[in-house]
Amino acid sequence: MVKISLLLFVLLLTKMTESIEIYCNYKNEDTHTSYSYYCDVQNQLNVMSTNSANINFVRGDHDFGQSNDNVTCLHVSYKNVQIFPKGIQKIFKNLKRIDIYYGRLKEINQDDLKAFPQLIELDLYNNDIQVLEDKIFAYNLRLTYINFSYNKLVQIGENVFKMMNLTFLGLFSNGCISKTASNSTKAVLDIIALIKINCVSEM
Ligand SMILES: *[C@@H]1O[C@H](CO)[C@@H](O)[C@H](O)[C@H]1NC(C)=O
Ligand SMILES: *[C@@H]1O[C@H](CO)[C@@H](O)[C@H](O)[C@H]1NC(C)=O
Ligand SMILES: *[C@@H]1O[C@H](CO)[C@@H](O)[C@H](O)[C@H]1NC(C)=O
Ligand SMILES: *[C@@H]1O[C@H](CO)[C@@H](O)[C@H](O)[C@H]1NC(C)=O
């Protein structure tokens, strides 16, 4: 009886959580801070808030001598990614950079990023993110490069970027920071000052 209900429970769980496979084109590239071996995701992904999707499988031909443990960067662009995909850290254990550009991310929070304590670069250029909660990067203090340019940010916690030593912060063209207010050459401290003035909501 116990066995049967356990089986049913497992079946139910697998039904509820959709498995997603990614197909990687593995490449070598110079990023902003390092040289890395990365996975450029080739297949169309649908990661939507209506399903609870886990990335469980990965396909693709590795370069000689490389494996998923050597992958330090994941690159996802022009995909239907509405929520931050789960399970990535189980496949790629050594990620230092995550890029999701031209996606449809509506939100991202501390839970999504907690699994990546080694992260140095996060590029979420051109998505639909509206809010950055105060403690979003509490587990990612090694970040030096963050790019949220071309999102829909209207609210940013006052202390979001406080504990980090950022060399680049892109917030160009968002709801609370306009195109002209923050261009790509503006210094990190100038941008943080703009956040305090324009994006911190009074509660
Ligand atoms: C991949 O990682 C393994 C284990 O860390 C390492 O021995 C190997 O040299 C790496 N491969 C390349 C091509 O750097
Ligand atoms: C940032 O830099 C300061 C001064 O160099 C250092 O004390 C601090 O530990 C650094 N913080 C992080 C999170 O690396
Ligand atoms: C970008 O900002 C810098 C510093 O505020 C300014 O000197 C420069 O003219 C701006 N560039 C553009 C293209 O607006
Ligand atoms: C942000 O990232 C995009 C894509 O990598 C890049 O084109 C852009 O120059 C970066 N910086 C800013 C401030 O948008």
CSV table of C-alpha atoms and ligand atoms in Angstrom, one decimal:
chain,number,residue,atom,x,y,z
A,1,MET,CA,0.0,0.0,0.0
A,2,VAL,CA,2.8,2.4,1.0
A,3,LYS,CA,4.7,1.4,-2.1
A,4,ILE,CA,1.7,2.1,-4.3
A,5,SER,CA,1.0,5.5,-2.9
A,6,LEU,CA,4.7,6.4,-3.2
A,7,LEU,CA,4.6,5.3,-6.8
A,8,LEU,CA,1.5,7.5,-7.4
A,9,PHE,CA,3.2,10.4,-5.7
A,10,VAL,CA,6.3,10.1,-7.8
A,11,LEU,CA,4.2,9.8,-10.9
A,12,LEU,CA,2.2,12.9,-9.9
A,13,LEU,CA,5.4,14.8,-9.3
A,14,THR,CA,6.9,13.9,-12.7
A,15,LYS,CA,3.7,14.9,-14.3
A,16,MET,CA,3.6,18.3,-12.6
A,17,THR,CA,7.2,19.2,-13.3
A,18,GLU,CA,7.9,19.4,-17.0
A,19,SER,CA,11.3,18.2,-18.1
A,20,ILE,CA,13.2,20.4,-20.5
A,21,GLU,CA,16.1,19.4,-22.7
A,22,ILE,CA,18.6,21.9,-24.0
A,23,TYR,CA,20.7,21.4,-27.0
A,24,CYS,CA,24.1,23.1,-26.7
A,25,ASN,CA,26.5,24.4,-29.3
A,26,TYR,CA,29.7,24.3,-27.2
A,27,LYS,CA,32.2,27.1,-28.0
A,28,ASN,CA,35.1,29.0,-26.6
A,29,GLU,CA,34.9,32.7,-26.1
A,30,ASP,CA,36.4,35.7,-24.5
A,31,THR,CA,33.9,37.3,-22.1
A,32,HIS,CA,34.2,40.5,-20.2
A,33,THR,CA,36.3,39.1,-17.4
A,34,SER,CA,37.6,35.8,-18.6
A,35,TYR,CA,38.1,33.2,-21.3
A,36,SER,CA,35.4,30.6,-21.2
A,37,TYR,CA,34.0,27.4,-22.6
A,38,TYR,CA,30.3,27.9,-23.0
A,39,CYS,CA,27.0,26.4,-24.0
A,40,ASP,CA,25.1,28.4,-26.6
A,41,VAL,CA,21.5,27.0,-26.4
A,42,GLN,CA,20.2,26.1,-29.9
A,43,ASN,CA,16.7,24.7,-29.4
A,44,GLN,CA,13.6,26.8,-28.9
A,45,LEU,CA,12.8,26.8,-25.1
A,46,ASN,CA,9.5,27.5,-23.6
A,47,VAL,CA,9.9,28.2,-19.9
A,48,MET,CA,6.7,29.8,-18.8
A,49,SER,CA,5.2,30.8,-15.5
A,50,THR,CA,2.3,28.4,-16.1
A,51,ASN,CA,4.5,25.3,-16.0
A,52,SER,CA,7.0,24.3,-13.4
A,53,ALA,CA,9.8,23.5,-15.8
A,54,ASN,CA,13.1,21.9,-14.9
A,55,ILE,CA,16.1,21.7,-17.2
A,56,ASN,CA,17.0,18.0,-16.9
A,57,PHE,CA,18.8,17.0,-20.0
A,58,VAL,CA,21.5,18.4,-22.2
A,59,ARG,CA,22.7,17.4,-25.6
A,60,GLY,CA,25.5,18.5,-27.8
A,61,ASP,CA,29.1,17.5,-28.9
A,62,HIS,CA,31.8,18.7,-26.6
A,63,ASP,CA,35.2,19.9,-27.7
A,64,PHE,CA,38.0,17.4,-27.1
A,65,GLY,CA,38.8,17.0,-23.3
A,66,GLN,CA,35.8,19.1,-22.2
A,67,SER,CA,32.7,18.2,-20.3
A,68,ASN,CA,29.8,20.0,-18.7
A,69,ASP,CA,32.0,20.6,-15.6
A,70,ASN,CA,34.2,22.8,-17.8
A,71,VAL,CA,31.3,24.9,-19.0
A,72,THR,CA,31.6,28.3,-17.3
A,73,CYS,CA,29.0,30.2,-19.3
A,74,LEU,CA,25.5,29.6,-20.4
A,75,HIS,CA,24.1,31.6,-23.2
A,76,VAL,CA,20.4,31.8,-24.0
A,77,SER,CA,19.1,34.3,-26.5
A,78,TYR,CA,15.9,34.9,-28.4
A,79,LYS,CA,14.0,32.1,-26.5
A,80,ASN,CA,10.6,32.1,-24.9
A,81,VAL,CA,12.0,32.2,-21.3
A,82,GLN,CA,9.5,33.9,-19.0
A,83,ILE,CA,10.8,32.6,-15.7
A,84,PHE,CA,14.3,31.8,-14.7
A,85,PRO,CA,14.8,28.1,-15.7
A,86,LYS,CA,15.4,25.7,-12.8
A,87,GLY,CA,17.9,22.9,-12.6
A,88,ILE,CA,20.7,24.6,-14.5
A,89,GLN,CA,23.2,24.2,-11.6
A,90,LYS,CA,22.8,20.5,-11.6
A,91,ILE,CA,24.0,20.2,-15.2
A,92,PHE,CA,26.6,23.0,-15.2
A,93,LYS,CA,28.2,23.1,-11.8
A,94,ASN,CA,30.8,25.7,-12.5
A,95,LEU,CA,29.0,28.6,-14.1
A,96,LYS,CA,30.6,32.0,-13.8
A,97,ARG,CA,28.4,33.8,-16.4
A,98,ILE,CA,24.8,33.5,-17.3
A,99,ASP,CA,23.4,35.4,-20.3
A,100,ILE,CA,19.7,35.5,-21.1
A,101,TYR,CA,19.2,38.2,-23.7
A,102,TYR,CA,16.2,39.0,-25.9
A,103,GLY,CA,14.1,36.7,-23.7
A,104,ARG,CA,10.8,37.4,-22.0
A,105,LEU,CA,11.9,37.2,-18.4
A,106,LYS,CA,9.3,38.9,-16.3
A,107,GLU,CA,10.9,38.4,-13.0
A,108,ILE,CA,14.0,37.1,-11.2
A,109,ASN,CA,14.6,36.7,-7.5
A,110,GLN,CA,17.0,35.6,-4.8
A,111,ASP,CA,15.8,32.0,-5.1
A,112,ASP,CA,16.7,31.8,-8.8
A,113,LEU,CA,20.2,33.0,-8.2
A,114,LYS,CA,21.0,31.3,-4.9
A,115,ALA,CA,22.4,28.2,-6.7
A,116,PHE,CA,25.1,30.2,-8.4
A,117,PRO,CA,27.5,31.5,-5.7
A,118,GLN,CA,30.4,31.5,-8.2
A,119,LEU,CA,28.7,33.9,-10.7
A,120,ILE,CA,30.8,36.8,-11.9
A,121,GLU,CA,28.8,38.0,-14.8
A,122,LEU,CA,25.0,38.2,-15.3
A,123,ASP,CA,23.7,39.6,-18.5
A,124,LEU,CA,19.9,39.8,-18.7
A,125,TYR,CA,19.9,42.5,-21.4
A,126,ASN,CA,16.5,43.0,-23.2
A,127,ASN,CA,13.9,41.2,-21.1
A,128,ASP,CA,10.7,42.4,-19.3
A,129,ILE,CA,11.9,42.5,-15.7
A,130,GLN,CA,10.1,45.1,-13.6
A,131,VAL,CA,11.4,44.7,-10.1
A,132,LEU,CA,14.8,44.0,-8.4
A,133,GLU,CA,14.1,43.1,-4.8
A,134,ASP,CA,16.6,44.4,-2.2
A,135,LYS,CA,18.2,41.0,-1.4
A,136,ILE,CA,18.2,39.5,-4.9
A,137,PHE,CA,22.1,39.2,-5.1
A,138,ALA,CA,22.6,38.2,-1.4
A,139,TYR,CA,24.3,34.9,-2.5
A,140,ASN,CA,26.1,36.3,-5.5
A,141,LEU,CA,28.6,38.7,-4.0
A,142,ARG,CA,31.3,37.8,-6.6
A,143,LEU,CA,29.4,39.5,-9.4
A,144,THR,CA,31.4,42.2,-11.1
A,145,TYR,CA,29.4,42.6,-14.3
A,146,ILE,CA,25.6,43.1,-14.3
A,147,ASN,CA,23.6,44.2,-17.3
A,148,PHE,CA,19.8,44.8,-17.1
A,149,SER,CA,19.7,47.3,-19.9
A,150,TYR,CA,16.5,47.3,-22.0
A,151,ASN,CA,14.2,45.8,-19.4
A,152,LYS,CA,11.1,47.4,-17.8
A,153,LEU,CA,12.5,48.1,-14.4
A,154,VAL,CA,10.4,50.5,-12.3
A,155,GLN,CA,11.5,49.5,-8.9
A,156,ILE,CA,15.0,48.7,-7.6
A,157,GLY,CA,15.8,48.0,-4.0
A,158,GLU,CA,18.1,50.7,-2.5
A,159,ASN,CA,20.8,48.2,-1.4
A,160,VAL,CA,20.7,45.8,-4.3
A,161,PHE,CA,24.2,46.5,-5.5
A,162,LYS,CA,25.7,47.5,-2.2
A,163,MET,CA,28.0,44.6,-1.2
A,164,MET,CA,29.5,43.9,-4.6
A,165,ASN,CA,32.5,45.4,-6.3
A,166,LEU,CA,31.0,46.0,-9.7
A,167,THR,CA,33.0,47.2,-12.7
A,168,PHE,CA,30.0,47.4,-15.0
A,169,LEU,CA,26.3,48.0,-14.3
A,170,GLY,CA,24.0,48.4,-17.3
A,171,LEU,CA,20.6,49.8,-16.6
A,172,PHE,CA,20.2,51.8,-19.8
A,173,SER,CA,16.7,52.1,-21.1
A,174,ASN,CA,14.4,51.0,-18.3
A,175,GLY,CA,11.2,52.4,-16.8
A,176,CYS,CA,12.8,54.4,-14.0
A,177,ILE,CA,16.2,55.0,-15.7
A,178,SER,CA,15.8,56.5,-19.1
A,179,LYS,CA,17.9,56.0,-22.2
A,180,THR,CA,19.7,59.3,-21.8
A,181,ALA,CA,20.1,59.1,-18.1
A,182,SER,CA,22.3,56.1,-18.1
A,183,ASN,CA,24.4,55.3,-21.2
A,184,SER,CA,26.9,52.5,-21.5
A,185,THR,CA,29.9,54.6,-20.4
A,186,LYS,CA,28.4,55.9,-17.2
A,187,ALA,CA,30.3,54.9,-14.0
A,188,VAL,CA,28.7,52.4,-11.7
A,189,LEU,CA,28.5,54.8,-8.8
A,190,ASP,CA,26.7,57.4,-11.0
A,191,ILE,CA,24.1,54.8,-11.9
A,192,ILE,CA,23.6,53.7,-8.3
A,193,ALA,CA,23.0,57.4,-7.4
A,194,LEU,CA,20.4,57.5,-10.2
A,195,ILE,CA,18.6,54.4,-8.7
A,196,LYS,CA,18.3,56.2,-5.3
A,197,ILE,CA,16.7,59.2,-7.0
A,198,ASN,CA,14.4,57.4,-9.5
A,199,CYS,CA,13.8,53.8,-8.7
A,200,VAL,CA,13.5,53.4,-4.9
A,201,SER,CA,9.8,53.3,-4.1
A,202,GLU,CA,8.7,55.0,-0.9
A,203,MET,CA,6.9,52.6,1.4
B,1,LIG,C1,38.1,20.2,-18.0
B,1,LIG,O1,38.0,20.0,-16.6
B,1,LIG,C2,38.9,18.9,-16.2
B,1,LIG,C3,38.6,18.7,-14.7
B,1,LIG,O2,38.6,19.9,-14.0
B,1,LIG,C4,40.3,19.3,-16.4
B,1,LIG,O3,41.2,18.2,-16.0
B,1,LIG,C5,40.5,19.5,-17.9
B,1,LIG,O4,41.8,19.9,-18.2
B,1,LIG,C6,39.5,20.5,-18.5
B,1,LIG,N1,39.6,20.5,-19.9
B,1,LIG,C7,40.1,21.6,-20.6
B,1,LIG,C8,40.2,21.4,-22.1
B,1,LIG,O5,40.5,22.6,-20.1
B,2,LIG,C1,35.1,44.5,-2.4
B,2,LIG,O1,36.4,45.2,-2.3
B,2,LIG,C2,36.7,45.5,-1.0
B,2,LIG,C3,38.0,46.3,-1.0
B,2,LIG,O2,38.9,45.8,-2.0
B,2,LIG,C4,36.9,44.2,-0.2
B,2,LIG,O3,37.3,44.4,1.1
B,2,LIG,C5,35.6,43.3,-0.3
B,2,LIG,O4,35.8,42.1,0.3
B,2,LIG,C6,35.2,43.1,-1.7
B,2,LIG,N1,33.9,42.5,-1.7
B,2,LIG,C7,33.6,41.4,-2.4
B,2,LIG,C8,32.2,40.8,-2.3
B,2,LIG,O5,34.4,40.9,-3.1
B,3,LIG,C1,27.3,59.1,-21.8
B,3,LIG,O1,27.5,59.6,-20.4
B,3,LIG,C2,28.8,60.2,-20.3
B,3,LIG,C3,29.0,60.5,-18.8
B,3,LIG,O2,27.8,61.0,-18.2
B,3,LIG,C4,28.8,61.5,-21.2
B,3,LIG,O3,30.0,62.1,-21.1
B,3,LIG,C5,28.5,61.0,-22.7
B,3,LIG,O4,28.5,62.2,-23.5
B,3,LIG,C6,27.2,60.2,-22.8
B,3,LIG,N1,27.2,59.7,-24.1
B,3,LIG,C7,26.0,59.7,-24.8
B,3,LIG,C8,26.1,59.0,-26.2
B,3,LIG,O5,25.0,60.1,-24.4
B,4,LIG,C1,24.5,45.2,-22.1
B,4,LIG,O1,24.6,44.0,-22.8
B,4,LIG,C2,24.3,44.1,-24.2
B,4,LIG,C3,24.3,42.7,-24.8
B,4,LIG,O2,25.5,42.1,-24.4
B,4,LIG,C4,25.3,45.0,-24.9
B,4,LIG,O3,24.9,45.2,-26.2
B,4,LIG,C5,25.2,46.4,-24.2
B,4,LIG,O4,26.2,47.2,-24.7
B,4,LIG,C6,25.5,46.1,-22.7
B,4,LIG,N1,25.6,47.4,-22.0
B,4,LIG,C7,24.6,48.3,-21.9
B,4,LIG,C8,24.8,49.5,-21.1
B,4,LIG,O5,23.5,48.1,-22.5
